[in-house]
CSV table of C-alpha atoms and ligand atoms in Angstrom, one decimal:
chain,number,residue,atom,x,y,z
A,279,UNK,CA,0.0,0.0,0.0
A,280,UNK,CA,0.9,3.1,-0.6
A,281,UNK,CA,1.8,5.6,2.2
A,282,UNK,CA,0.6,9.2,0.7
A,283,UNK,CA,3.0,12.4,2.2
A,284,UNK,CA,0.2,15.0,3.6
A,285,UNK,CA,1.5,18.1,2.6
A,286,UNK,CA,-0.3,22.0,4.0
A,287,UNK,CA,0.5,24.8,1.8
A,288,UNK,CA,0.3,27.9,4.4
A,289,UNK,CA,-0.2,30.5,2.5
A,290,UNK,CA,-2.3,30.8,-1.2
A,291,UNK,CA,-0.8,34.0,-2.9
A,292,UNK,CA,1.2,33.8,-6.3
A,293,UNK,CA,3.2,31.5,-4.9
A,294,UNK,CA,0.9,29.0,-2.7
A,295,UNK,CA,-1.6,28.7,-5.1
A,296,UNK,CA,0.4,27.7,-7.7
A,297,UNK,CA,2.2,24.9,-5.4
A,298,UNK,CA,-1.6,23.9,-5.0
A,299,UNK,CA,-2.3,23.4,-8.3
A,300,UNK,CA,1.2,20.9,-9.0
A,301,UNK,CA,0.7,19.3,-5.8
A,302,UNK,CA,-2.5,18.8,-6.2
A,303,UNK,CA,-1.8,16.2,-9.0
A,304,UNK,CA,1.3,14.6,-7.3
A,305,UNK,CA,-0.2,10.7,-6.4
A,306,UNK,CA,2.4,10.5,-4.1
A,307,UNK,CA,0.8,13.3,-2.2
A,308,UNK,CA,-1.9,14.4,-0.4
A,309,UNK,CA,-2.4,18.0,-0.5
A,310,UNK,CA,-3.9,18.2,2.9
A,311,UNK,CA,-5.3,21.6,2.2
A,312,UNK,CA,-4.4,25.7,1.8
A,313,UNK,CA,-4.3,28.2,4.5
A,314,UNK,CA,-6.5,31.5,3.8
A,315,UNK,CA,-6.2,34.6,6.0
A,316,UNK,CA,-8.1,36.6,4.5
A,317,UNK,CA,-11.7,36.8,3.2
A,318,UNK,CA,-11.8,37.3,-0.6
A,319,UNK,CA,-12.3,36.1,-3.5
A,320,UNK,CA,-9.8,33.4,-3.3
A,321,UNK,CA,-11.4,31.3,-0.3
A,322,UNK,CA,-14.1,30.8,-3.6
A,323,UNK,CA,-11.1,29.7,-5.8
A,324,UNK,CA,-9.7,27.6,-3.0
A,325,UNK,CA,-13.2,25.3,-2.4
A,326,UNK,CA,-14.1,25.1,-6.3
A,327,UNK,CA,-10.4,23.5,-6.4
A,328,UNK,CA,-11.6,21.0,-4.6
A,329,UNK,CA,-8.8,22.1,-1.7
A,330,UNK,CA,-9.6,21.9,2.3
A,331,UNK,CA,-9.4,25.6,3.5
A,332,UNK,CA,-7.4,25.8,7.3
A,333,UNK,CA,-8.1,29.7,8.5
A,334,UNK,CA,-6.7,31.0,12.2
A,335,UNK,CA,-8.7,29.9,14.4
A,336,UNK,CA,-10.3,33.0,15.6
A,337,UNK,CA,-11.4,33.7,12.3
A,338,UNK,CA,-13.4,30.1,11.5
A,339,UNK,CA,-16.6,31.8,12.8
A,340,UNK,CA,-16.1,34.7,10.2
A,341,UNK,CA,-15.5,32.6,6.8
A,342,UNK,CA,-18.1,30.6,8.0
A,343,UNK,CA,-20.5,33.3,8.4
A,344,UNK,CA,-19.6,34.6,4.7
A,345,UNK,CA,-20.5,31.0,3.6
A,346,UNK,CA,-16.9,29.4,3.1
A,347,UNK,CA,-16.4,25.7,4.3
A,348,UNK,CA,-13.7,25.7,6.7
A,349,UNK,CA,-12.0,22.4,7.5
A,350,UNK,CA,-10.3,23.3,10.4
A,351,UNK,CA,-7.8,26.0,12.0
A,352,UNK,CA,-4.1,26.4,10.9
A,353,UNK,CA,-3.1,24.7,14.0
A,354,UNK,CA,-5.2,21.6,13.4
A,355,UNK,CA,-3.4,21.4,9.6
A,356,UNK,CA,-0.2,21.7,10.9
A,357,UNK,CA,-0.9,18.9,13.5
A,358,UNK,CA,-2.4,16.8,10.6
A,359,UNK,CA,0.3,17.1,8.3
A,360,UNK,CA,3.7,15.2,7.2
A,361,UNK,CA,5.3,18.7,6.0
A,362,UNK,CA,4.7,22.4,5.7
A,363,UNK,CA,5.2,23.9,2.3
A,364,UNK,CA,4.8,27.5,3.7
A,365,UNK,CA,4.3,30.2,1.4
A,366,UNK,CA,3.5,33.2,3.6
A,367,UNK,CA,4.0,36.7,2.4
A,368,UNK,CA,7.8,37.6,2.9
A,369,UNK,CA,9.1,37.6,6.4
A,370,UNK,CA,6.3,35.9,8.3
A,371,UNK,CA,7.5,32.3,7.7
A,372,UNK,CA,9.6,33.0,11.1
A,373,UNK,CA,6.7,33.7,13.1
A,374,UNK,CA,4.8,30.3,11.6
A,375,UNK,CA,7.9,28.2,12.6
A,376,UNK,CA,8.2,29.7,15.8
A,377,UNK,CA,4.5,29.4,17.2
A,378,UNK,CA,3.6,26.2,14.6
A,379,UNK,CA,6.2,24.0,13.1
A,380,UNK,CA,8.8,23.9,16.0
A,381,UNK,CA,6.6,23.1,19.0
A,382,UNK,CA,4.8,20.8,16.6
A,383,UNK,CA,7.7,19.3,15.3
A,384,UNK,CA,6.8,19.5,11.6
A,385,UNK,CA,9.4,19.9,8.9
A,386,UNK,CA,8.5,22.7,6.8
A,387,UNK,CA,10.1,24.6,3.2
A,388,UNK,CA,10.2,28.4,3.5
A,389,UNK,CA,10.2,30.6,0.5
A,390,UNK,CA,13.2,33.1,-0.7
A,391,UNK,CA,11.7,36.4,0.9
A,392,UNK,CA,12.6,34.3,4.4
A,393,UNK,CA,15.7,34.8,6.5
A,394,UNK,CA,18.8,32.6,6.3
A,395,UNK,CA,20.8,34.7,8.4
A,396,UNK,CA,20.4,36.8,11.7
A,397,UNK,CA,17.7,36.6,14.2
A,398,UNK,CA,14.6,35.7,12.1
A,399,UNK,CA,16.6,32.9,10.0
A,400,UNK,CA,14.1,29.7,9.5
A,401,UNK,CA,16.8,27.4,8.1
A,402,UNK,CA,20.4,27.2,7.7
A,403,UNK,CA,20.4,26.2,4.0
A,404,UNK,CA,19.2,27.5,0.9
A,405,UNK,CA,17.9,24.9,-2.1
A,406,UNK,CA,19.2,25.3,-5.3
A,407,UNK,CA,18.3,22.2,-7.1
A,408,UNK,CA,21.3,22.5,-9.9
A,409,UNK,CA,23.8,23.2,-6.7
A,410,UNK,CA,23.0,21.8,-3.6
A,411,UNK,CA,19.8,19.0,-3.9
A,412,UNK,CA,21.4,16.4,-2.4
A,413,UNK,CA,22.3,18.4,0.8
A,414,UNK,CA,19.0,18.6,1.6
A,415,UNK,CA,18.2,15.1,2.3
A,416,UNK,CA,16.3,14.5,5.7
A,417,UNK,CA,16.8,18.7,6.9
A,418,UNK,CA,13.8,19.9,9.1
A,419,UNK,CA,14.1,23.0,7.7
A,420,UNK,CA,14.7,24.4,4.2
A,421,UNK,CA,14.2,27.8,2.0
A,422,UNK,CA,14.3,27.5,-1.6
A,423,UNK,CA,15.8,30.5,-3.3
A,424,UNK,CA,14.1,32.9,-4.4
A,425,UNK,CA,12.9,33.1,-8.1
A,426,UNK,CA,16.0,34.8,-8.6
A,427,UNK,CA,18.5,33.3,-7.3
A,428,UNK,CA,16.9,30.1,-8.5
A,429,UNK,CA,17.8,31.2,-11.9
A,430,UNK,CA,20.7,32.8,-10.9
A,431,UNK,CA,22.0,29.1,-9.7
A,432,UNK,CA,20.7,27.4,-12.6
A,433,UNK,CA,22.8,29.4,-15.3
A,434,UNK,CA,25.9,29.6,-13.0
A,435,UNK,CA,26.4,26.1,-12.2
A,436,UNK,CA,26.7,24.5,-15.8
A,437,UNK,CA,29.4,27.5,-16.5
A,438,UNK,CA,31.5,26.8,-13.4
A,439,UNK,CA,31.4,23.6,-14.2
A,440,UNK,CA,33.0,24.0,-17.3
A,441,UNK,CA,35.1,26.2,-17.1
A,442,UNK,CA,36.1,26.4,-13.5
A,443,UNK,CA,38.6,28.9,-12.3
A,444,UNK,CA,38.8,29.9,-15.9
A,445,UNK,CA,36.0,32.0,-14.9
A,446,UNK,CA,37.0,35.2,-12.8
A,447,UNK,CA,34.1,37.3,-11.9
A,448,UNK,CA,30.5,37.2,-12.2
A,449,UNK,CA,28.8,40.3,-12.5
A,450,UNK,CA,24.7,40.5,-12.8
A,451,UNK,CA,22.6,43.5,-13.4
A,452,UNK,CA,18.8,42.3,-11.8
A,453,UNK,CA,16.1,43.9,-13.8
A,454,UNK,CA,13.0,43.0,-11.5
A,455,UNK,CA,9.5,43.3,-12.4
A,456,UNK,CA,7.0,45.8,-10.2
A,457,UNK,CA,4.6,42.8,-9.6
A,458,UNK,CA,3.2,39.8,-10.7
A,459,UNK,CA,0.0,39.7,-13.2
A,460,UNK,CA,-1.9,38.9,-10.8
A,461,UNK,CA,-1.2,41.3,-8.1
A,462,UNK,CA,-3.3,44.3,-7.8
A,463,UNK,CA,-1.2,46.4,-6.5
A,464,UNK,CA,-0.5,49.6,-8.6
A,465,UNK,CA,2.8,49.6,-11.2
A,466,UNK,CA,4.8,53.0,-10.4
A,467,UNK,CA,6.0,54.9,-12.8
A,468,UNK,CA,9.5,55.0,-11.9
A,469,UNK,CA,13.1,52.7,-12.1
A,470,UNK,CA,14.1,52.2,-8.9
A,471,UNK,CA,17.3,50.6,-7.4
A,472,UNK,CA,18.0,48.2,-4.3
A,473,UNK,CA,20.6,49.9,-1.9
A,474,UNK,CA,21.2,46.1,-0.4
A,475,UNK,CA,20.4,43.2,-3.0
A,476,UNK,CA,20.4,39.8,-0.9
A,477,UNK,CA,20.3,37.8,-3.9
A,478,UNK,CA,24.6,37.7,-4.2
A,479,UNK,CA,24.5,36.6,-0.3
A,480,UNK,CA,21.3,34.0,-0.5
A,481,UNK,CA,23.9,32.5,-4.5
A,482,UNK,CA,27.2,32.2,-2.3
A,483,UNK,CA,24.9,30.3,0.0
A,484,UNK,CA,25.1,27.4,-1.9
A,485,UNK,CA,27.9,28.9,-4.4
A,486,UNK,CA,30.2,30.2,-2.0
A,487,UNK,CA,33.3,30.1,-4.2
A,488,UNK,CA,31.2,32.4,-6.4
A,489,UNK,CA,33.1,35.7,-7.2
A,490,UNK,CA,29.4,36.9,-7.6
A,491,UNK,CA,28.6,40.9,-7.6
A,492,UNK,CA,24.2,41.9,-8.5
A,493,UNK,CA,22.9,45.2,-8.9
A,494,UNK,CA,19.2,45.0,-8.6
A,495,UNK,CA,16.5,47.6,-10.6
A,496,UNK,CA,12.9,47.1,-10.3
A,497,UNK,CA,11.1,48.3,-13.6
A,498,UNK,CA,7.5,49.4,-14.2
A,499,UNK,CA,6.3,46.0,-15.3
A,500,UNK,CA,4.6,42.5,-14.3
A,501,UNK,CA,5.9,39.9,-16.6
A,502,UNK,CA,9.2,38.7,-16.1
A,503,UNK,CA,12.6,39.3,-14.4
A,504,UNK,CA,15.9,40.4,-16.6
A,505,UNK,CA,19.3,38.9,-15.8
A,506,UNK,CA,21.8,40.6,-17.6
A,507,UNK,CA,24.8,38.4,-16.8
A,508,UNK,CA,28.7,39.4,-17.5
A,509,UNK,CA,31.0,36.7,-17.4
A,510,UNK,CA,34.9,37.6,-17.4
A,511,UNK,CA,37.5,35.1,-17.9
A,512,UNK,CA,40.9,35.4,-17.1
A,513,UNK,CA,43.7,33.6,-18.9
A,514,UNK,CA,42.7,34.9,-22.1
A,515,UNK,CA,40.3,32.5,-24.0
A,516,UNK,CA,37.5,33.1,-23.9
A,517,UNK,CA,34.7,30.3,-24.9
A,518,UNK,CA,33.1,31.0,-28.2
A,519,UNK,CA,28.9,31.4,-28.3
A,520,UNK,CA,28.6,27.8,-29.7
A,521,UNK,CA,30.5,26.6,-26.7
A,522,UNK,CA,28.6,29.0,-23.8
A,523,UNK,CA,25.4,27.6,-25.7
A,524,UNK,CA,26.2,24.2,-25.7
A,525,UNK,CA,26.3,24.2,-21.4
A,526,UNK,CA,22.5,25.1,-21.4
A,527,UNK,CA,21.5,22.1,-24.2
A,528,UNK,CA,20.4,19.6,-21.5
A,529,UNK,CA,19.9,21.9,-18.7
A,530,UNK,CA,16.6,21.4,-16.8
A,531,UNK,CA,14.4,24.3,-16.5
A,532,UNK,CA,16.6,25.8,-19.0
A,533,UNK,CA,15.4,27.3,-23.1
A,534,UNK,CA,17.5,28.7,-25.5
A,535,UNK,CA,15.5,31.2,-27.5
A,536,UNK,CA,16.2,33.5,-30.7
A,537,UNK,CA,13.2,35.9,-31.2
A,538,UNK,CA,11.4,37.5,-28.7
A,539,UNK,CA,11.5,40.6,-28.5
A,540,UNK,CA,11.3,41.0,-24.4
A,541,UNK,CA,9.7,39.5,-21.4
A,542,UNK,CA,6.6,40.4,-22.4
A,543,UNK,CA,6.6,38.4,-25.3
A,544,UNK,CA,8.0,35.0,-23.5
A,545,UNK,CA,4.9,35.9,-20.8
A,546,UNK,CA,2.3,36.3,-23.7
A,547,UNK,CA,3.2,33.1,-25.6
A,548,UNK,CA,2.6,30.9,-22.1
A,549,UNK,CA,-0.5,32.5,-21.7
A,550,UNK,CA,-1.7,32.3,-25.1
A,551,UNK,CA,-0.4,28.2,-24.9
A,552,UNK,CA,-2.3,27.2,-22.0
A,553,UNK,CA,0.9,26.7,-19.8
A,554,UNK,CA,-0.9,26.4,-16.2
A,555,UNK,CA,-0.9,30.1,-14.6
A,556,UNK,CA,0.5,31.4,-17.9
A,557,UNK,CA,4.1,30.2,-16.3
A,558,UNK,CA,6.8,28.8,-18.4
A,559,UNK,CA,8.8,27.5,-14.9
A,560,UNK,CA,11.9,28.2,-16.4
A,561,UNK,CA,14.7,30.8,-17.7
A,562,UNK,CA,15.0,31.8,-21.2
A,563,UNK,CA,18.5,32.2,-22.4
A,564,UNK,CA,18.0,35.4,-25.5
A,565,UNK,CA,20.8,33.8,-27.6
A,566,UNK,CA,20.6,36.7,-30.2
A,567,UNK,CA,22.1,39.4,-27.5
A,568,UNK,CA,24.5,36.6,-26.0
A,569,UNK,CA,27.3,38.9,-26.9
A,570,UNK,CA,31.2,37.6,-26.4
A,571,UNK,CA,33.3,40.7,-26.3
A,572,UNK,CA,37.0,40.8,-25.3
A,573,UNK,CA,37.6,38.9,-22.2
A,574,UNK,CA,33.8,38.7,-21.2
A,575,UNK,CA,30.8,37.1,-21.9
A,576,UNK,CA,27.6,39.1,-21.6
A,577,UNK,CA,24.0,36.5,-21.0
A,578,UNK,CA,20.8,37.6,-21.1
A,579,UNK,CA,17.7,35.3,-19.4
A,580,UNK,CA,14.3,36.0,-18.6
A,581,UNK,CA,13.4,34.4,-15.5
A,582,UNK,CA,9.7,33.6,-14.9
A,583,UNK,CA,9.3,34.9,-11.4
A,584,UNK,CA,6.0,33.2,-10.6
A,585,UNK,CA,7.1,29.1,-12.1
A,586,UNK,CA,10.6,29.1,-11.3
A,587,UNK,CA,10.2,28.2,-7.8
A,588,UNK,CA,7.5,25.7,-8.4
A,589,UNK,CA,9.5,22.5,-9.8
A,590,UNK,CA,11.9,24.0,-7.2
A,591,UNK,CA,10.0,23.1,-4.4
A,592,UNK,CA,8.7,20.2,-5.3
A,593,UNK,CA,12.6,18.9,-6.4
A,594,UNK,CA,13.0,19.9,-2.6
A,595,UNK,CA,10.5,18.0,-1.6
A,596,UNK,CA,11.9,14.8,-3.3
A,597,UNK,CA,15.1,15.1,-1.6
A,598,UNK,CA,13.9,16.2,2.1
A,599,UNK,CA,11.2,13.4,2.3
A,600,UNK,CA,11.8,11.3,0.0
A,601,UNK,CA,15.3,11.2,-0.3
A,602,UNK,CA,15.3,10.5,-3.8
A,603,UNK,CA,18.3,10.9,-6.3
A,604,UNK,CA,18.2,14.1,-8.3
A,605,UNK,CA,18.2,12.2,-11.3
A,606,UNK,CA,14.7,10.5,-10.3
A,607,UNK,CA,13.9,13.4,-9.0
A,608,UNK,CA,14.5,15.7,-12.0
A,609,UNK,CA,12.5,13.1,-14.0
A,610,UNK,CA,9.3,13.1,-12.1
A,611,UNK,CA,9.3,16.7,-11.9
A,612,UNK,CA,9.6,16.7,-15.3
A,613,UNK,CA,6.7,14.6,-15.7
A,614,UNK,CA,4.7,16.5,-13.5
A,615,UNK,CA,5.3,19.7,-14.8
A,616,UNK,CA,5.8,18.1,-18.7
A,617,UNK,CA,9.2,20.5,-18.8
A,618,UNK,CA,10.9,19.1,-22.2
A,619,UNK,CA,8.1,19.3,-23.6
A,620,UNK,CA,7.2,23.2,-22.7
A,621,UNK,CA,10.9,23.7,-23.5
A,622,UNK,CA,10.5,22.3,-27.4
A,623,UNK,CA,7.7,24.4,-28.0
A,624,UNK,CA,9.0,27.8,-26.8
A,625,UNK,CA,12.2,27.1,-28.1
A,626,UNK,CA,9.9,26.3,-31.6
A,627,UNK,CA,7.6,29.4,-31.2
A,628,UNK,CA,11.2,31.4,-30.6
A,629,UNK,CA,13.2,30.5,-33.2
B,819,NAP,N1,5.7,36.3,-6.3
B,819,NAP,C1,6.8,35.8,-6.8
B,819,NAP,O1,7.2,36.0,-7.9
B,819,NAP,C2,7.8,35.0,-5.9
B,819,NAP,C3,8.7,34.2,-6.5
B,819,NAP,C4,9.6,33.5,-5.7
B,819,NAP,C5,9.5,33.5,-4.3
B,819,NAP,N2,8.5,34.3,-3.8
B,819,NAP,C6,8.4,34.2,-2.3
B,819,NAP,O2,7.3,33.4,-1.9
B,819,NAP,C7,6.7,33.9,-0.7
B,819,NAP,C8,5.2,34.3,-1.0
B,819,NAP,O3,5.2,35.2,-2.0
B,819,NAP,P1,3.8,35.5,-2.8
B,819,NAP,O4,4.2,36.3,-4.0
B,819,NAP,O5,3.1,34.3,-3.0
B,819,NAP,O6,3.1,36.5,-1.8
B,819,NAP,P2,1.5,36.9,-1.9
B,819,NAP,O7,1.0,36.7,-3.2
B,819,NAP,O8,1.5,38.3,-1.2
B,819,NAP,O9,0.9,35.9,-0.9
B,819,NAP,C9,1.2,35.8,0.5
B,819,NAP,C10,0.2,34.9,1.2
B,819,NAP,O10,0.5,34.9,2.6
B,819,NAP,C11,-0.7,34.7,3.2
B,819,NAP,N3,-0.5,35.0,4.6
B,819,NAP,C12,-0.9,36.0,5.4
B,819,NAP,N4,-0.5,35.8,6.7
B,819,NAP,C13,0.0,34.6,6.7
B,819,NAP,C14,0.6,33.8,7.8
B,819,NAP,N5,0.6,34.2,9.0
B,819,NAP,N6,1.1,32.6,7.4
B,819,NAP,C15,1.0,32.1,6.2
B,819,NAP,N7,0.5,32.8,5.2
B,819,NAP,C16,0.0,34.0,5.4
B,819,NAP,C17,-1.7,35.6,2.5
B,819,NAP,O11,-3.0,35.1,2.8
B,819,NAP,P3,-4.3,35.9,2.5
B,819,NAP,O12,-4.3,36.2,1.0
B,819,NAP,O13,-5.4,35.0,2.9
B,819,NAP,O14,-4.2,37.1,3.3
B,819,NAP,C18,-1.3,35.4,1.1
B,819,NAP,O15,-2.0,34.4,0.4
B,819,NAP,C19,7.6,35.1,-0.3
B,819,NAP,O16,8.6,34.6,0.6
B,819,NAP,C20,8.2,35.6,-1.6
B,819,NAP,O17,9.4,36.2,-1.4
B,819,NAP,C21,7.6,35.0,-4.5
C-alpha cells in the first residue's frame, strides 16, 4: 500500500496557489489543504479546487458566516500534516515556525523572501536544485531561493562547471518586475534601485566560491525578471557562443531562444499556450544578444518569477522526504510539470 505524504501549503498567494495546483496532482501526495487569511475572492477559488481551507482559528466563525467551508484551524493542519510547504508573504514564515512548526515538530520549506541569516533565520540552507539537492536530504528545515536566485544558480552552475577557475568574476545587473500579473497592486511609474540586494549573499549560499557581484532595478512591469549576466574570464580564452550555448542544451528548467523581443513576449506566448498560470517554470537564455566581447561574456535570461520556484520546491521536496536521487527526481518533476516538452515548444515558437 501506498503511504501518501500529507502536505499543507500555508499560505495561497502567487506562490501557494500555484504549489496547489502541482501538488494537487502529485499521487504521491496528499495535499492536505491551503491556509486563507483573509476573506476574498480566493477562499471561492480555493473550495471550487476542490482544496480543504485551514483559516486561524479565531477567524473560523467569520468565513463561515460569509458562507466558506472551513476544514479546520491552521493549527489543526499543521498537526495533521507530514510537511509544511509555507508560502506566507515575505518575512512571516519565522513567526509560523516559531508558534507552529517547531513546537509541533513539523518539517517545513520556506520561500526566498525568508531569512537565512540573523535573528529571524528559519533554516540554515538555501535549495538550489542545480547546486545543492542532495544536501537537503532529511533537513527539518529548508528555503528554496528565491525566483531569482533560482535562476541565478541554474545558469551559473553549468558554467563553473565547465570552465572552472577559468571563470574570474560574475557580474549581474537584476532587472525586476514591479509585480506579478496577478497582483493588484499599482505599477509605479518610476526605475528604482535596491541599496542592499540579498540575492549575491542568498547565490554564495550554496555557491560560495562564487566571485558573484548583482545590482538589482525594479522596472514598471509584471511579466518577467531580466538577468543581464557578465561573465569575465581570465587567462585569455574566452569560450566561443557555440560553446557558452552548448552548457544550457540539456539543462533542466533551461530554453535557449532567438526571437522575442522581451519579457513580455515569453509571458504572452505561455498564456496564449495554455501553460498552467501562464508560467513557463523556467529561464529563457535570449541567444541573439548573448554577446562575447573581449575577455567577457555578456547573458541575457528572462526568469519567470511566478514558475521558477515551483519545480523547485517540489525537487526539494523529493530530496527532504523522500530522499530520492536528483536524477529520479529531476524526471518526475519533469513529468509533473511536462518541462521538455514546454521547453520544445518555446524554443519552436522562438526561433
Ligand atoms: N511572487 C513571486 O514572484 C515570488 C517568487 C519566488 C518566491 N517568492 C516568495 O514566496 C513567498 C510568497 O510570495 P507571494 O508572491 O506568493 O506572496 P503573496 O501573493 O503576497 O501571498 C502571500 C500569502 O501569505 C498569506 N498569509 C498572510 N498571513 C500569513 C501567515 N501568518 N502565514 C502564512 N501565510 C500568510 C496571505 O494570505 P491571504 O491572502 O489569505 O491574506 C497570502 O496568500 C515570499 O517569501 C516571496 O518572497 C515570491
Amino acid at each position: 500500500m501506498i503511504v501518501l505524504v500529507k502536505i499543507f501549503i500555508n499560505g495561497y498567494g502567487n506562490i501557494g496557489r500555484r504549489l496547489a495546483s502541482a501538488l494537487a496532482v502529485d499521487k504521491e501526495i496528499q495535499l492536505l489543504g491551503v491556509a486563507k487569511y483573509s476573506i476574498d475572492d480566493k477562499v471561492k477559488e480555493a473550495l471550487e479546487n476542490h482544496y480543504d481551507v485551514y483559516v486561524p482559528k479565531e477567524a473560523i466563525g467569520k468565513f463561515k458566516e460569509q458562507g466558506y467551508r472551513v476544514t479546520g484551524s491552521i493549527e489543526e493542519a499543521v498537526e495533521r500534516c507530514d510537511l509544511v510547504v509555507d508560502a506566507a508573504k515575505e518575512g512571516v514564515g519565522y513567526d509560523n515556525k516559531k508558534n507552529f512548526y517547531e513546537p509541533m515538530n513539523k518539517p517545513a520549506i520556506f520561500q526566498g523572501g525568508e531569512e537565512r541569516i540573523g535573528e529571524r533565520a528559519v533554516a540554515d540552507m538555501i535549495h538550489n536544485s542545480r547546486v545543492n539537492y542532495d544536501k537537503a536530504a532529511g533537513k527539518t528545515y529548508v528555503i528554496q531561493g528565491s525566483c531569482n536566485v533560482s535562476g541565478m544558480g541554474r545558469v551559473m552552475q553549468p558554467l563553473i562547471q565547465k570552465f572552472g577557475n577559468r571563470i574570474r568574476r560574475f557580474d549581474i545587473e537584476l532587472v525586476r518586475r514591479w509585480a506579478d500579473i496577478e497582483d493588484t497592486k499599482p505599477v509605479k511609474d518610476s526605475i528604482e534601485w535596491d541599496r542592499n540586494p540579498h540575492h549575491q549573499d542568498d547565490v554564495k549560499d550554496f555557491i560560495p566560491d562564487a566571485n558573484l557581484y548583482v545590482d538589482a532595478f525594479k522596472v514598471p512591469s509584471r511579466m518577467m525578471h531580466l538577468h543581464h549576466m557578465f561573465v569575465r574570464f581570465s587567462d585569455g580564452v574566452v569560450p566561443t557562443k557555440d560553446e557558452i550555448l552548448e552548457c544550457f542544451r540539456d539543462e533542466f528548467g533551461v530554453a535557449i531562444i532567438s526571437s522575442a523581443k522581451g519579457t513580455g513576449d515569453v509571458r504572452k506566448k505561455a498564456l496564449e499556450l495554455g501553460f498552467p498560470h501562464g508560467d513557463t517554470n523556467m529561464v529563457h537564455i535570449h541567444q541573439d544578444i548573448l554577446r562575447v566581447q573581449d575577455d567577457t561574456v555578456k547573458i541575457a535570461y528572462s526568469d519567470d518569477q511566478t514558475g521558477m520556484v515551483i519545480p523547485e520546491n517540489h525537487l526539494l521536496i523529493q530530496s527532504m522526504i523522500f530522499r530520492r536521487s536528483r536524477n529520479e527526481a529531476l524526471r518526475r518533476a519533469d513529468n509533473l510539470f511536462q518541462m521538455s516538452k514546454r521547453r520544445a515548444i518555446l524554443e519552436e515558437e522562438f526561433r
